[in-house]
Coordinates of C-alpha atoms in Angstrom, one line a residue:
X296 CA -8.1 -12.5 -18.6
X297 CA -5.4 -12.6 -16.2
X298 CA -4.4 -10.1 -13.0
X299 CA -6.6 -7.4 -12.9
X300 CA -7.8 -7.7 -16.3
X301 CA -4.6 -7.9 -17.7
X302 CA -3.8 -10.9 -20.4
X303 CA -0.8 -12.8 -20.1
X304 CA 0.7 -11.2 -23.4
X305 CA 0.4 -7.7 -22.3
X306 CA 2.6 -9.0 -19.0
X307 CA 5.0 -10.2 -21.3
X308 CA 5.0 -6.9 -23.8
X309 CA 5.3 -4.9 -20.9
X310 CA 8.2 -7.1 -19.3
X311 CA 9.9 -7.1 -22.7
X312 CA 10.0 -3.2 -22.9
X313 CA 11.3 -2.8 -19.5
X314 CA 14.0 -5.1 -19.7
X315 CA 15.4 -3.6 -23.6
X316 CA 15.3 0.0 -21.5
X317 CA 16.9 -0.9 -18.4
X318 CA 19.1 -4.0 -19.3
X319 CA 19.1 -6.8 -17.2
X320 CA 22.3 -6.0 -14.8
X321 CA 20.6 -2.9 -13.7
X322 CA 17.3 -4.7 -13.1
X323 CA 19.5 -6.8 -10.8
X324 CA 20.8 -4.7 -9.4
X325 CA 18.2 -2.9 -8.2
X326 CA 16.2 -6.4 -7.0
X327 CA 19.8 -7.0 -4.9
X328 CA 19.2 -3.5 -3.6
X329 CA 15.6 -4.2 -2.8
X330 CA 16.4 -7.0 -0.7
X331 CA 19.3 -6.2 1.2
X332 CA 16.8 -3.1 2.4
X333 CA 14.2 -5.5 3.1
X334 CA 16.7 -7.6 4.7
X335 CA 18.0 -4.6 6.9
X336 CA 14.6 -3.8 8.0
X337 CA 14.1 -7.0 9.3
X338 CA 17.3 -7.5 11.3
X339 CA 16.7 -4.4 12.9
X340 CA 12.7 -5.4 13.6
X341 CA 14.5 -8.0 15.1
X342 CA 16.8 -7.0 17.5
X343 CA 14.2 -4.0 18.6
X344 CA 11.9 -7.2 20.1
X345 CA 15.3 -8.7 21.3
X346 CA 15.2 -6.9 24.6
X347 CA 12.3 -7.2 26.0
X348 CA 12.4 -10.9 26.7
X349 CA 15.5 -9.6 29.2
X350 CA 13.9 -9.6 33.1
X351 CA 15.9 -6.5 34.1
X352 CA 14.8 -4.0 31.2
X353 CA 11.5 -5.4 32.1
X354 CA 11.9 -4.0 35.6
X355 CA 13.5 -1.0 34.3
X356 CA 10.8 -0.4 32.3
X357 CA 7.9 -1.0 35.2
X358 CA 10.1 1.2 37.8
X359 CA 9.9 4.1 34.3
X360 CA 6.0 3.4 34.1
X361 CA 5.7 3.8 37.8
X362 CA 6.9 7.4 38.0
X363 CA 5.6 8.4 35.1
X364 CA 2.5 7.4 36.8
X365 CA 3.0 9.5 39.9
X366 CA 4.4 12.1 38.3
X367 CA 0.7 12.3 36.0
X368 CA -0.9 11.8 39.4
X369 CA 0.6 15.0 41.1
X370 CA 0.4 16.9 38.3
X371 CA -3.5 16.4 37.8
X372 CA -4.2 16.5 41.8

């Protein structure tokens, strides 16, 4: 038995029917696809986390939290 109980051949029969009804250029190209979207979504993970080591946008941000706070406060009391 193999993934899921799955044999080994039935991997293969299904990989050989895909590949005779998509042809292998367009199963490259859509793995190149796949991973130049992965690729994107981890640059731009990336450069989100970027700015927060920065000390000013950290004191922007605290100076933000602040009056938000005080503004929750009057609004409450």
């Amino acid at each position: 038995m193999g993934i899921g109980g799955i044999s080994i051949w039935q991997l293969l029969i299904v990989l050989t029917i895909v590949i005779l009804l998509f042809g292998t250029k367009k199963l490259r190209g859509i793995g190149t696809d796949l991973g130049g979207a992965i690729r994107g979504f981890k640059k731009s993970m990336n450069e989100d986390g970027s700015t927060s080591g920065d000390p000013e946008a950290l004191e922007f941000r605290d100076a933000q939290t602040a009056d938000a706070e005080q503004t929750f406060r009057e609004k409450q009391g």
